[in-house]
mmCIF file of C-alpha atoms and ligand atoms in Angstrom:
data_model
loop_
_atom_site.group_PDB
_atom_site.id
_atom_site.type_symbol
_atom_site.label_atom_id
_atom_site.label_comp_id
_atom_site.label_asym_id
_atom_site.label_seq_id
_atom_site.Cartn_x
_atom_site.Cartn_y
_atom_site.Cartn_z
ATOM 1 C CA MET A 1 55.904 89.463 180.812
ATOM 2 C CA SER A 2 57.936 87.486 178.406
ATOM 3 C CA GLY A 3 54.797 85.763 176.975
ATOM 4 C CA GLU A 4 54.143 89.457 175.832
ATOM 5 C CA LEU A 5 57.441 89.512 174.838
ATOM 6 C CA ASP A 6 56.798 86.815 172.105
ATOM 7 C CA SER A 7 58.595 86.793 169.442
ATOM 8 C CA SER A 8 61.349 89.078 170.766
ATOM 9 C CA ILE A 9 64.477 89.078 170.856
ATOM 10 C CA PHE A 10 64.157 89.654 174.344
ATOM 11 C CA SER A 11 62.168 86.305 175.035
ATOM 12 C CA SER A 12 64.504 83.719 175.489
ATOM 13 C CA HIS A 13 66.965 84.354 178.012
ATOM 14 C CA ILE A 14 65.459 86.559 180.534
ATOM 15 C CA ILE A 15 66.656 86.386 184.633
ATOM 16 C CA CYS A 16 64.725 88.203 187.314
ATOM 17 C CA ARG A 17 66.081 89.499 190.578
ATOM 18 C CA GLU A 18 64.668 90.146 193.844
ATOM 19 C CA THR A 19 68.027 91.533 194.669
ATOM 20 C CA ILE A 20 71.701 91.800 192.403
ATOM 21 C CA ASP A 21 74.817 93.676 192.399
ATOM 22 C CA SER A 22 74.119 96.184 189.514
ATOM 23 C CA THR A 23 72.096 94.187 186.101
ATOM 24 C CA ASN A 24 75.216 95.568 184.327
ATOM 25 C CA ASP A 25 77.101 93.743 185.823
ATOM 26 C CA LEU A 26 76.007 90.571 186.181
ATOM 27 C CA ALA A 27 74.977 91.579 181.639
ATOM 28 C CA LYS A 28 79.178 92.063 181.504
ATOM 29 C CA ARG A 29 79.902 88.668 183.487
ATOM 30 C CA LEU A 30 76.785 86.863 180.494
ATOM 31 C CA ALA A 31 78.878 88.749 177.948
ATOM 32 C CA ALA A 32 82.164 87.876 178.464
ATOM 33 C CA GLU A 33 80.709 83.546 179.306
ATOM 34 C CA GLY A 34 78.984 83.816 175.328
ATOM 35 C CA ALA A 35 75.298 84.691 176.944
ATOM 36 C CA ALA A 36 72.951 85.779 173.371
ATOM 37 C CA GLU A 37 71.650 88.741 171.895
ATOM 38 C CA GLY A 38 69.117 89.544 173.548
ATOM 39 C CA THR A 39 69.832 88.029 176.874
ATOM 40 C CA LEU A 40 67.506 90.949 179.659
ATOM 41 C CA ILE A 41 67.685 90.789 183.763
ATOM 42 C CA LEU A 42 65.832 92.691 185.615
ATOM 43 C CA ALA A 43 66.139 92.908 188.792
ATOM 44 C CA GLU A 44 63.295 94.486 192.231
ATOM 45 C CA GLU A 45 66.857 96.260 193.672
ATOM 46 C CA GLN A 46 70.360 96.683 193.098
ATOM 47 C CA THR A 47 73.486 97.114 195.943
ATOM 48 C CA GLY A 48 75.565 98.872 193.160
ATOM 49 C CA GLY A 49 73.882 100.214 190.794
ATOM 50 C CA LYS A 50 75.940 102.648 189.439
ATOM 51 C CA GLY A 51 75.316 105.783 187.304
ATOM 52 C CA ARG A 52 77.399 107.248 183.741
ATOM 53 C CA ARG A 53 81.353 108.788 185.634
ATOM 54 C CA GLY A 54 81.152 107.001 188.976
ATOM 55 C CA ARG A 55 77.468 107.949 189.654
ATOM 56 C CA THR A 56 75.681 105.280 191.856
ATOM 57 C CA TRP A 57 72.391 104.513 191.052
ATOM 58 C CA HIS A 58 70.001 104.431 193.990
ATOM 59 C CA SER A 59 66.680 102.739 193.642
ATOM 60 C CA PRO A 60 64.883 101.008 196.748
ATOM 61 C CA SER A 61 63.372 97.954 196.194
ATOM 62 C CA GLY A 62 59.956 97.055 193.510
ATOM 63 C CA ALA A 63 59.892 101.712 193.096
ATOM 64 C CA ASN A 64 61.392 101.923 190.139
ATOM 65 C CA LEU A 65 62.635 99.913 186.671
ATOM 66 C CA LEU A 66 66.107 98.313 186.575
ATOM 67 C CA PHE A 67 67.304 96.685 183.836
ATOM 68 C CA SER A 68 70.183 95.168 181.411
ATOM 69 C CA VAL A 69 70.298 94.122 177.858
ATOM 70 C CA LEU A 70 72.921 92.678 176.482
ATOM 71 C CA LEU A 71 73.244 92.540 172.624
ATOM 72 C CA ARG A 72 75.819 91.698 169.792
ATOM 73 C CA PRO A 73 75.114 93.877 166.915
ATOM 74 C CA ALA A 74 77.402 94.249 164.124
ATOM 75 C CA VAL A 75 78.206 97.191 163.556
ATOM 76 C CA GLN A 76 81.284 99.218 164.235
ATOM 77 C CA ALA A 77 82.031 100.831 167.788
ATOM 78 C CA ASP A 78 80.768 104.669 165.779
ATOM 79 C CA ARG A 79 77.284 103.468 166.366
ATOM 80 C CA VAL A 80 76.849 102.126 169.697
ATOM 81 C CA PHE A 81 75.713 105.296 170.661
ATOM 82 C CA ALA A 82 72.809 105.167 168.204
ATOM 83 C CA LEU A 83 71.936 101.894 170.794
ATOM 84 C CA THR A 84 71.764 104.525 173.511
ATOM 85 C CA MET A 85 69.621 106.986 171.678
ATOM 86 C CA ILE A 86 67.188 104.042 170.173
ATOM 87 C CA LEU A 87 66.699 103.089 174.015
ATOM 88 C CA VAL A 88 66.452 106.231 175.167
ATOM 89 C CA LEU A 89 63.537 107.780 172.374
ATOM 90 C CA GLY A 90 61.770 103.746 173.247
ATOM 91 C CA ALA A 91 61.636 104.850 177.275
ATOM 92 C CA MET A 92 59.777 108.245 176.369
ATOM 93 C CA GLU A 93 57.853 107.415 173.796
ATOM 94 C CA ALA A 94 56.295 104.159 176.395
ATOM 95 C CA VAL A 95 56.225 106.784 178.938
ATOM 96 C CA ARG A 96 53.848 109.028 177.091
ATOM 97 C CA ARG A 97 51.710 106.532 175.922
ATOM 98 C CA GLN A 98 51.765 104.263 179.162
ATOM 99 C CA SER A 99 51.434 107.582 181.688
ATOM 100 C CA GLY A 100 50.242 110.614 179.404
ATOM 101 C CA LEU A 101 54.012 112.699 180.954
ATOM 102 C CA SER A 102 56.036 114.047 177.521
ATOM 103 C CA LEU A 103 59.567 113.707 177.725
ATOM 104 C CA ASN A 104 62.978 115.653 177.124
ATOM 105 C CA ILE A 105 66.325 113.962 176.371
ATOM 106 C CA LYS A 106 69.717 115.784 178.160
ATOM 107 C CA TRP A 107 73.132 114.498 176.314
ATOM 108 C CA PRO A 108 74.057 112.523 176.211
ATOM 109 C CA ASN A 109 71.390 109.868 178.069
ATOM 110 C CA ASP A 110 69.235 111.078 180.750
ATOM 111 C CA LEU A 111 65.297 111.061 180.069
ATOM 112 C CA TYR A 112 63.507 113.874 181.138
ATOM 113 C CA ALA A 113 60.743 115.359 182.979
ATOM 114 C CA GLY A 114 60.994 119.711 182.320
ATOM 115 C CA MET A 115 64.013 120.371 183.838
ATOM 116 C CA LYS A 116 63.798 117.232 186.433
ATOM 117 C CA LYS A 117 65.755 114.000 185.802
ATOM 118 C CA LEU A 118 63.500 110.941 185.495
ATOM 119 C CA GLY A 119 65.454 108.290 184.265
ATOM 120 C CA GLY A 120 68.672 107.076 182.351
ATOM 121 C CA ILE A 121 71.556 104.777 180.194
ATOM 122 C CA LEU A 122 74.753 103.506 181.540
ATOM 123 C CA THR A 123 75.602 102.119 178.063
ATOM 124 C CA GLU A 124 79.660 99.573 178.129
ATOM 125 C CA PHE A 125 80.711 98.068 175.067
ATOM 126 C CA SER A 126 83.655 95.820 174.007
ATOM 127 C CA ALA A 127 85.258 95.593 170.546
ATOM 128 C CA ARG A 128 87.057 93.787 168.571
ATOM 129 C CA GLY A 129 89.272 96.606 166.775
ATOM 130 C CA ARG A 130 86.756 98.236 165.325
ATOM 131 C CA GLU A 131 83.126 95.683 165.602
ATOM 132 C CA VAL A 132 81.539 95.294 168.495
ATOM 133 C CA ASP A 133 81.751 92.367 170.745
ATOM 134 C CA TRP A 134 79.063 92.547 172.054
ATOM 135 C CA VAL A 135 76.515 96.084 174.453
ATOM 136 C CA VAL A 136 75.421 96.581 176.803
ATOM 137 C CA LEU A 137 72.661 98.896 177.604
ATOM 138 C CA GLY A 138 71.131 99.621 181.148
ATOM 139 C CA LEU A 139 68.411 102.167 182.365
ATOM 140 C CA GLY A 140 67.167 103.201 185.481
ATOM 141 C CA LEU A 141 63.830 105.271 185.871
ATOM 142 C CA ASN A 142 61.629 106.278 188.417
ATOM 143 C CA VAL A 143 57.976 105.214 188.291
ATOM 144 C CA THR A 144 57.342 105.906 192.094
ATOM 145 C CA TRP A 145 61.068 106.873 193.571
ATOM 146 C CA TYR A 146 63.284 109.053 193.159
ATOM 147 C CA PRO A 147 65.839 111.002 196.152
ATOM 148 C CA GLU A 148 63.957 113.071 198.125
ATOM 149 C CA GLU A 149 67.453 114.720 199.050
ATOM 150 C CA LEU A 150 67.394 115.568 195.397
ATOM 151 C CA ARG A 151 63.890 116.801 195.125
ATOM 152 C CA ALA A 152 65.008 119.895 192.785
ATOM 153 C CA GLN A 153 66.808 118.076 190.408
ATOM 154 C CA ALA A 154 65.153 114.685 190.224
ATOM 155 C CA THR A 155 61.704 113.387 190.152
ATOM 156 C CA SER A 156 59.615 110.419 189.292
ATOM 157 C CA ILE A 157 56.201 109.507 186.907
ATOM 158 C CA LEU A 158 54.299 109.505 190.060
ATOM 159 C CA ALA A 159 55.403 112.379 191.309
ATOM 160 C CA GLU A 160 54.812 114.493 187.716
ATOM 161 C CA THR A 161 51.535 112.328 186.711
ATOM 162 C CA GLY A 162 49.724 110.899 189.385
ATOM 163 C CA ILE A 163 49.992 107.543 187.720
ATOM 164 C CA THR A 164 51.632 104.061 188.811
ATOM 165 C CA VAL A 165 52.231 102.873 185.868
ATOM 166 C CA SER A 166 52.952 99.145 185.764
ATOM 167 C CA ARG A 167 57.132 98.219 185.866
ATOM 168 C CA ASN A 168 55.504 95.833 183.831
ATOM 169 C CA ARG A 169 53.663 97.386 180.796
ATOM 170 C CA LEU A 170 55.981 99.508 181.233
ATOM 171 C CA LEU A 171 59.459 97.133 180.087
ATOM 172 C CA VAL A 172 57.418 95.988 177.588
ATOM 173 C CA GLU A 173 56.904 97.839 175.878
ATOM 174 C CA THR A 174 59.887 100.203 175.964
ATOM 175 C CA LEU A 175 61.693 96.485 174.398
ATOM 176 C CA ARG A 176 59.270 96.516 171.636
ATOM 177 C CA ILE A 177 59.021 100.267 170.046
ATOM 178 C CA PHE A 178 63.907 99.852 171.014
ATOM 179 C CA GLU A 179 63.098 96.079 169.298
ATOM 180 C CA GLY A 180 62.130 98.464 166.331
ATOM 181 C CA TYR A 181 64.050 101.540 166.529
ATOM 182 C CA TYR A 182 67.238 98.243 166.303
ATOM 183 C CA ARG A 183 66.314 96.153 163.419
ATOM 184 C CA GLU A 184 66.238 99.871 160.985
ATOM 185 C CA ILE A 185 69.621 100.857 163.122
ATOM 186 C CA LEU A 186 70.809 97.581 162.778
ATOM 187 C CA ALA A 187 69.738 98.452 158.309
ATOM 188 C CA GLY A 188 71.846 100.975 157.704
ATOM 189 C CA ASN A 189 68.006 103.491 158.847
ATOM 190 C CA LEU A 190 69.740 105.751 161.432
ATOM 191 C CA ASP A 191 68.590 109.001 160.089
ATOM 192 C CA PRO A 192 65.599 109.424 161.584
ATOM 193 C CA PHE A 193 66.169 108.578 164.790
ATOM 194 C CA HIS A 194 69.317 110.672 166.058
ATOM 195 C CA ARG A 195 66.855 113.937 163.907
ATOM 196 C CA MET A 196 64.220 112.534 166.809
ATOM 197 C CA TRP A 197 66.469 112.472 169.331
ATOM 198 C CA ASN A 198 67.973 116.028 168.049
ATOM 199 C CA GLU A 199 64.689 117.368 168.538
ATOM 200 C CA ALA A 200 63.697 115.705 171.710
ATOM 201 C CA CYS A 201 67.311 117.221 172.902
ATOM 202 C CA PHE A 202 66.356 120.153 175.730
ATOM 203 C CA ILE A 203 69.879 121.431 176.073
ATOM 204 C CA LEU A 204 70.012 122.312 171.908
ATOM 205 C CA GLY A 205 70.808 125.791 171.184
ATOM 206 C CA LYS A 206 71.382 126.647 175.292
ATOM 207 C CA GLU A 207 74.864 127.955 176.838
ATOM 208 C CA VAL A 208 75.926 124.912 178.458
ATOM 209 C CA PHE A 209 78.717 124.271 181.022
ATOM 210 C CA ILE A 210 80.916 120.956 179.565
ATOM 211 C CA ASP A 211 83.500 119.404 182.446
ATOM 212 C CA SER A 212 85.935 116.668 181.656
ATOM 213 C CA GLU A 213 88.941 116.126 184.067
ATOM 214 C CA LYS A 214 90.861 118.571 181.219
ATOM 215 C CA GLU A 215 89.383 121.224 180.785
ATOM 216 C CA ARG A 216 85.571 124.015 181.583
ATOM 217 C CA LEU A 217 84.827 124.753 178.223
ATOM 218 C CA ALA A 218 81.803 127.248 177.898
ATOM 219 C CA GLY A 219 80.025 126.998 175.003
ATOM 220 C CA LYS A 220 76.550 127.138 173.142
ATOM 221 C CA ALA A 221 74.850 123.398 172.137
ATOM 222 C CA LEU A 222 74.306 123.744 168.806
ATOM 223 C CA ARG A 223 73.060 119.768 167.579
ATOM 224 C CA ILE A 224 74.157 116.032 168.857
ATOM 225 C CA ASP A 225 75.915 114.136 165.666
ATOM 226 C CA PRO A 226 75.134 110.788 164.267
ATOM 227 C CA ASP A 227 78.385 109.279 166.988
ATOM 228 C CA GLY A 228 77.208 111.121 169.592
ATOM 229 C CA ALA A 229 78.990 113.906 170.755
ATOM 230 C CA LEU A 230 78.564 117.289 171.185
ATOM 231 C CA VAL A 231 79.249 120.097 168.679
ATOM 232 C CA LEU A 232 79.670 122.934 170.878
ATOM 233 C CA GLU A 233 80.540 126.595 169.261
ATOM 234 C CA THR A 234 83.439 127.873 172.705
ATOM 235 C CA ARG A 235 82.207 131.527 173.562
ATOM 236 C CA GLU A 236 85.347 132.574 171.340
ATOM 237 C CA GLY A 237 83.556 131.433 167.680
ATOM 238 C CA ALA A 238 85.040 127.375 166.722
ATOM 239 C CA VAL A 239 83.151 124.122 167.589
ATOM 240 C CA ARG A 240 84.602 121.625 169.189
ATOM 241 C CA LYS A 241 82.657 118.212 169.360
ATOM 242 C CA ILE A 242 82.223 116.263 172.515
ATOM 243 C CA VAL A 243 82.810 113.276 173.047
ATOM 244 C CA ALA A 244 79.831 111.629 175.739
ATOM 245 C CA GLY A 245 81.931 109.656 177.493
ATOM 246 C CA ASP A 246 83.764 111.490 180.557
ATOM 247 C CA VAL A 247 82.601 114.957 180.587
ATOM 248 C CA SER A 248 78.852 116.611 182.382
ATOM 249 C CA LEU A 249 77.506 119.012 181.428
ATOM 250 C CA ARG A 250 75.738 122.088 183.041
ATOM 251 C CA LEU A 251 73.114 124.812 181.661
ATOM 252 C CA LYS A 252 74.658 128.266 182.240
ATOM 253 C CA GLY A 253 72.640 129.832 184.660
HETATM 254 C C1 BTN B 1 73.591 107.655 184.568
HETATM 255 O O1 BTN B 1 72.452 108.747 184.848
HETATM 256 O O2 BTN B 1 74.109 107.627 185.027
HETATM 257 C C2 BTN B 1 72.778 106.545 183.911
HETATM 258 C C3 BTN B 1 72.025 105.527 184.983
HETATM 259 C C4 BTN B 1 71.696 103.850 184.625
HETATM 260 C C5 BTN B 1 71.189 102.678 186.259
HETATM 261 C C6 BTN B 1 71.144 101.463 185.199
HETATM 262 S S1 BTN B 1 70.249 101.336 186.904
HETATM 263 C C7 BTN B 1 70.115 99.752 185.716
HETATM 264 C C8 BTN B 1 71.304 99.246 185.729
HETATM 265 N N1 BTN B 1 71.881 98.361 185.866
HETATM 266 C C9 BTN B 1 73.527 99.550 186.395
HETATM 267 O O3 BTN B 1 74.031 99.316 187.720
HETATM 268 N N2 BTN B 1 73.385 100.844 186.427
HETATM 269 C C10 BTN B 1 71.989 100.647 184.611
#
């Protein structure tokens, strides 16, 4: 596999594990020890796979794509979401090329096939002041398996298309596309990705509920700003910016 990533920033530090607690957690430990940009951690299975908001991410051994990458971008913290955006876009494009399946995005970090979740990204980072020190992006993509008890809400590439795509090809393609986009982001070219993201985000124009620890808001999702905030028009007519952080979003009805 590393041969196919030759000359990529992801080719020199690749860690593949049969079982791991969480690829994100190992990436964070390595980041704290000074690991290089581009460190890539892959696992067949996680014993403590994590989703957003303290949720668990379960996937049986060998069924799906589970990986994390460590980046050390010279950007400020308000650009971290752009990295989540381009990994979502890279994975979407890789899935389309490998299986023909068109996905869309549910803010802030989910990949959907129709109304069912097919994957998600967990972004964790550390900053000194406003400067980013490291970012870990972890992707879980349902290639052949999804939780049966969640069949109304979750799916896999296999379930959607009948095709068992190569996880290796999917990984290499995702990282290749991501890396091209990453170079653009580092050069300050966020606009095209921001536009693509808004176009693929199926919640826009819809009535949604946003739940946080503090409050529940209802309103219409207007757009996603470049820093990743959702702009919502509340029922009272106010326009609010919602930061992805610890909120959950549900479509109304
Ligand atoms: C979500 O949808 O809430 C995000 C899910 C992210 C799961 C991936 S699997 C690889 C990486 N390691 C983790 O522990 N989580 C991410």
